[in-house]
């Protein structure tokens, strides 16, 4: 199993840039969102979400990397790897107010922006622009979830790895190969062979 580089650092992303990357916002709307956000920091290994528990808040990664995983018998199956600018959320909790399926673990010390569910719902009721922003945010997250599912079901493992590296070229310096192999749905031996072939 590889050891991610302890000296690798990725530039932090400002919350304003994260929010406007979802869909453009007026300065007024952006300011109202930013005013509801609180910065939080957690250590590597911190469990941000736990399966079978409810947490409706949203977390956006300013700096760091995290993974979502589900349990299959005694095995951890990684279903998402998220880096700077991405959203961490339990959609089942957020949408249905029910316990979520996934655990979300921080793989590096992380700087996050927390947006409380109740604060966001209050803004939805006040500002149609922010309600539309929230709809677009959830739509994009659902599309990403679908893309991960389609990729895992229908793309060859080598293509899945190439796509992942195109999006995150330094991921193997930050995340254990075992987690990446699990995310791709292959053994670590297969992942090592794929990596050797593309070098």
mmCIF file with all atom_site columns, N, CA and C in Angstrom, residues 28-29 31 71 88 131 153 155 157 165 172 191 198-199:
data_model
loop_
_atom_site.group_PDB
_atom_site.id
_atom_site.type_symbol
_atom_site.label_atom_id
_atom_site.label_alt_id
_atom_site.label_comp_id
_atom_site.label_asym_id
_atom_site.label_entity_id
_atom_site.label_seq_id
_atom_site.pdbx_PDB_ins_code
_atom_site.Cartn_x
_atom_site.Cartn_y
_atom_site.Cartn_z
_atom_site.occupancy
_atom_site.B_iso_or_equiv
_atom_site.pdbx_formal_charge
_atom_site.auth_seq_id
_atom_site.auth_comp_id
_atom_site.auth_asym_id
_atom_site.auth_atom_id
_atom_site.pdbx_PDB_model_num
ATOM 1  N N  . UNK A 1 28  ? -25.444 40.465 -3.721  1.00 0.00 ? 28  UNK A N  1
ATOM 2  C CA . UNK A 1 28  ? -26.334 40.394 -2.551  1.00 0.00 ? 28  UNK A CA 1
ATOM 3  C C  . UNK A 1 28  ? -26.594 38.939 -2.151  1.00 0.00 ? 28  UNK A C  1
ATOM 4  N N  . UNK A 1 29  ? -26.932 38.108 -3.129  1.00 0.00 ? 29  UNK A N  1
ATOM 5  C CA . UNK A 1 29  ? -27.205 36.706 -2.834  1.00 0.00 ? 29  UNK A CA 1
ATOM 6  C C  . UNK A 1 29  ? -25.974 35.991 -2.307  1.00 0.00 ? 29  UNK A C  1
ATOM 7  N N  . UNK A 1 31  ? -23.429 37.313 -0.756  1.00 0.00 ? 31  UNK A N  1
ATOM 8  C CA . UNK A 1 31  ? -23.118 37.793 0.594   1.00 0.00 ? 31  UNK A CA 1
ATOM 9  C C  . UNK A 1 31  ? -24.005 37.125 1.635   1.00 0.00 ? 31  UNK A C  1
ATOM 10 N N  . UNK A 1 71  ? -20.369 0.193  3.867   1.00 0.00 ? 71  UNK A N  1
ATOM 11 C CA . UNK A 1 71  ? -19.902 -1.122 4.305   1.00 0.00 ? 71  UNK A CA 1
ATOM 12 C C  . UNK A 1 71  ? -20.613 -2.221 3.517   1.00 0.00 ? 71  UNK A C  1
ATOM 13 N N  . UNK A 1 88  ? -19.552 17.978 0.363   1.00 0.00 ? 88  UNK A N  1
ATOM 14 C CA . UNK A 1 88  ? -19.737 16.767 1.156   1.00 0.00 ? 88  UNK A CA 1
ATOM 15 C C  . UNK A 1 88  ? -21.115 16.838 1.785   1.00 0.00 ? 88  UNK A C  1
ATOM 16 N N  . UNK A 1 131 ? -32.761 30.014 -3.604  1.00 0.00 ? 131 UNK A N  1
ATOM 17 C CA . UNK A 1 131 ? -33.502 28.761 -3.786  1.00 0.00 ? 131 UNK A CA 1
ATOM 18 C C  . UNK A 1 131 ? -33.106 28.102 -5.107  1.00 0.00 ? 131 UNK A C  1
ATOM 19 N N  . UNK A 1 153 ? -20.119 0.980  -13.714 1.00 0.00 ? 153 UNK A N  1
ATOM 20 C CA . UNK A 1 153 ? -20.838 -0.139 -14.314 1.00 0.00 ? 153 UNK A CA 1
ATOM 21 C C  . UNK A 1 153 ? -20.398 -0.444 -15.740 1.00 0.00 ? 153 UNK A C  1
ATOM 22 N N  . UNK A 1 155 ? -17.676 1.462  -17.811 1.00 0.00 ? 155 UNK A N  1
ATOM 23 C CA . UNK A 1 155 ? -16.369 1.799  -18.367 1.00 0.00 ? 155 UNK A CA 1
ATOM 24 C C  . UNK A 1 155 ? -15.317 0.790  -17.913 1.00 0.00 ? 155 UNK A C  1
ATOM 25 N N  . UNK A 1 157 ? -11.840 -0.556 -16.399 1.00 0.00 ? 157 UNK A N  1
ATOM 26 C CA . UNK A 1 157 ? -11.120 -0.035 -15.238 1.00 0.00 ? 157 UNK A CA 1
ATOM 27 C C  . UNK A 1 157 ? -10.028 0.952  -15.636 1.00 0.00 ? 157 UNK A C  1
ATOM 28 N N  . UNK A 1 165 ? -7.569  10.412 -12.974 1.00 0.00 ? 165 UNK A N  1
ATOM 29 C CA . UNK A 1 165 ? -6.301  11.138 -12.994 1.00 0.00 ? 165 UNK A CA 1
ATOM 30 C C  . UNK A 1 165 ? -6.395  12.433 -13.797 1.00 0.00 ? 165 UNK A C  1
ATOM 31 N N  . UNK A 1 172 ? -2.899  10.314 -6.369  1.00 0.00 ? 172 UNK A N  1
ATOM 32 C CA . UNK A 1 172 ? -2.133  9.192  -5.814  1.00 0.00 ? 172 UNK A CA 1
ATOM 33 C C  . UNK A 1 172 ? -1.094  9.656  -4.803  1.00 0.00 ? 172 UNK A C  1
ATOM 34 N N  . UNK A 1 191 ? -5.036  -2.396 -9.955  1.00 0.00 ? 191 UNK A N  1
ATOM 35 C CA . UNK A 1 191 ? -4.710  -0.973 -10.053 1.00 0.00 ? 191 UNK A CA 1
ATOM 36 C C  . UNK A 1 191 ? -3.221  -0.777 -10.310 1.00 0.00 ? 191 UNK A C  1
ATOM 37 N N  . UNK A 1 198 ? 0.270   2.685  -17.903 1.00 0.00 ? 198 UNK A N  1
ATOM 38 C CA . UNK A 1 198 ? 0.107   4.059  -18.391 1.00 0.00 ? 198 UNK A CA 1
ATOM 39 C C  . UNK A 1 198 ? 1.344   4.912  -18.132 1.00 0.00 ? 198 UNK A C  1
ATOM 40 N N  . UNK A 1 199 ? 2.334   4.370  -17.442 1.00 0.00 ? 199 UNK A N  1
ATOM 41 C CA . UNK A 1 199 ? 3.558   5.141  -17.186 1.00 0.00 ? 199 UNK A CA 1
ATOM 42 C C  . UNK A 1 199 ? 4.420   5.223  -18.431 1.00 0.00 ? 199 UNK A C  1
#
